[in-house]
Amino acid sequence: EREVQQSARRSLAAKNDIKKGEALSVENILWLRPGGDVEPSMESKILGRQVKRTLKARELISEADLE
């Protein structure tokens, strides 16, 4: 049941390539399954934060990737 629950959750991902130092916005993020580190309920806390490294399109974003 936990596996099903985890796969049904969504995770933060890059909508397109995001360069190091670029701030996250609704234009450059999306939510993908399966779930991982950053959940949709955290969206207001992550918008505007900068990324520590360049991210590829559709790459999952973790808390460790954020300034």
GROMACS .gro file of C-alpha atoms in nm:
model
   67
    1GLU     CA    1   0.000   0.000   0.000
    2ARG     CA    2   0.288   0.240   0.073
    3GLU     CA    3   0.428   0.181  -0.276
    4VAL     CA    4   0.093   0.272  -0.432
    5GLN     CA    5   0.064   0.576  -0.210
    6GLN     CA    6   0.416   0.693  -0.301
    7SER     CA    7   0.360   0.644  -0.675
    8ALA     CA    8   0.035   0.842  -0.659
    9ARG     CA    9   0.206   1.148  -0.506
   10ARG     CA   10   0.355   1.423  -0.716
   11SER     CA   11   0.699   1.579  -0.700
   12LEU     CA   12   0.847   1.908  -0.807
   13ALA     CA   13   1.029   1.898  -1.142
   14ALA     CA   14   1.180   2.140  -1.390
   15LYS     CA   15   0.941   2.224  -1.675
   16ASN     CA   16   1.239   2.324  -1.892
   17ASP     CA   17   1.611   2.364  -1.833
   18ILE     CA   18   1.674   2.587  -1.531
   19LYS     CA   19   2.016   2.749  -1.499
   20LYS     CA   20   2.211   2.768  -1.176
   21GLY     CA   21   2.100   3.077  -0.979
   22GLU     CA   22   1.764   3.105  -1.158
   23ALA     CA   23   1.459   3.150  -0.937
   24LEU     CA   24   1.175   2.899  -0.943
   25SER     CA   25   0.843   3.026  -1.076
   26VAL     CA   26   0.514   2.881  -1.196
   27GLU     CA   27   0.652   2.917  -1.551
   28ASN     CA   28   0.951   2.685  -1.498
   29ILE     CA   29   0.818   2.412  -1.265
   30LEU     CA   30   0.570   2.128  -1.293
   31TRP     CA   31   0.449   1.840  -1.078
   32LEU     CA   32   0.525   1.481  -1.184
   33ARG     CA   33   0.455   1.134  -1.051
   34PRO     CA   34   0.596   0.944  -0.867
   35GLY     CA   35   0.643   1.153  -0.555
   36GLY     CA   36   0.977   1.241  -0.409
   37ASP     CA   37   1.124   1.517  -0.198
   38VAL     CA   38   0.924   1.837  -0.262
   39GLU     CA   39   0.545   1.797  -0.251
   40PRO     CA   40   0.282   2.030  -0.403
   41SER     CA   41   0.183   2.155  -0.056
   42MET     CA   42   0.528   2.321  -0.038
   43GLU     CA   43   0.480   2.526  -0.356
   44SER     CA   44   0.443   2.862  -0.180
   45LYS     CA   45   0.766   2.798   0.012
   46ILE     CA   46   0.975   2.714  -0.296
   47LEU     CA   47   0.857   2.976  -0.546
   48GLY     CA   48   1.120   3.248  -0.575
   49ARG     CA   49   1.401   3.033  -0.437
   50GLN     CA   50   1.710   2.994  -0.654
   51VAL     CA   51   1.855   2.663  -0.770
   52LYS     CA   52   2.210   2.568  -0.670
   53ARG     CA   53   2.286   2.383  -0.994
   54THR     CA   54   2.164   2.367  -1.352
   55LEU     CA   55   1.865   2.134  -1.390
   56LYS     CA   56   1.750   1.956  -1.704
   57ALA     CA   57   1.389   1.963  -1.825
   58ARG     CA   58   1.166   1.715  -1.636
   59GLU     CA   59   1.439   1.651  -1.375
   60LEU     CA   60   1.302   1.614  -1.021
   61ILE     CA   61   1.398   1.896  -0.786
   62SER     CA   62   1.492   1.819  -0.427
   63GLU     CA   63   1.522   2.048  -0.126
   64ALA     CA   64   1.901   2.008  -0.156
   65ASP     CA   65   1.889   2.173  -0.501
   66LEU     CA   66   1.748   2.497  -0.357
   67GLU     CA   67   1.921   2.798  -0.198
   0.00000   0.00000   0.00000
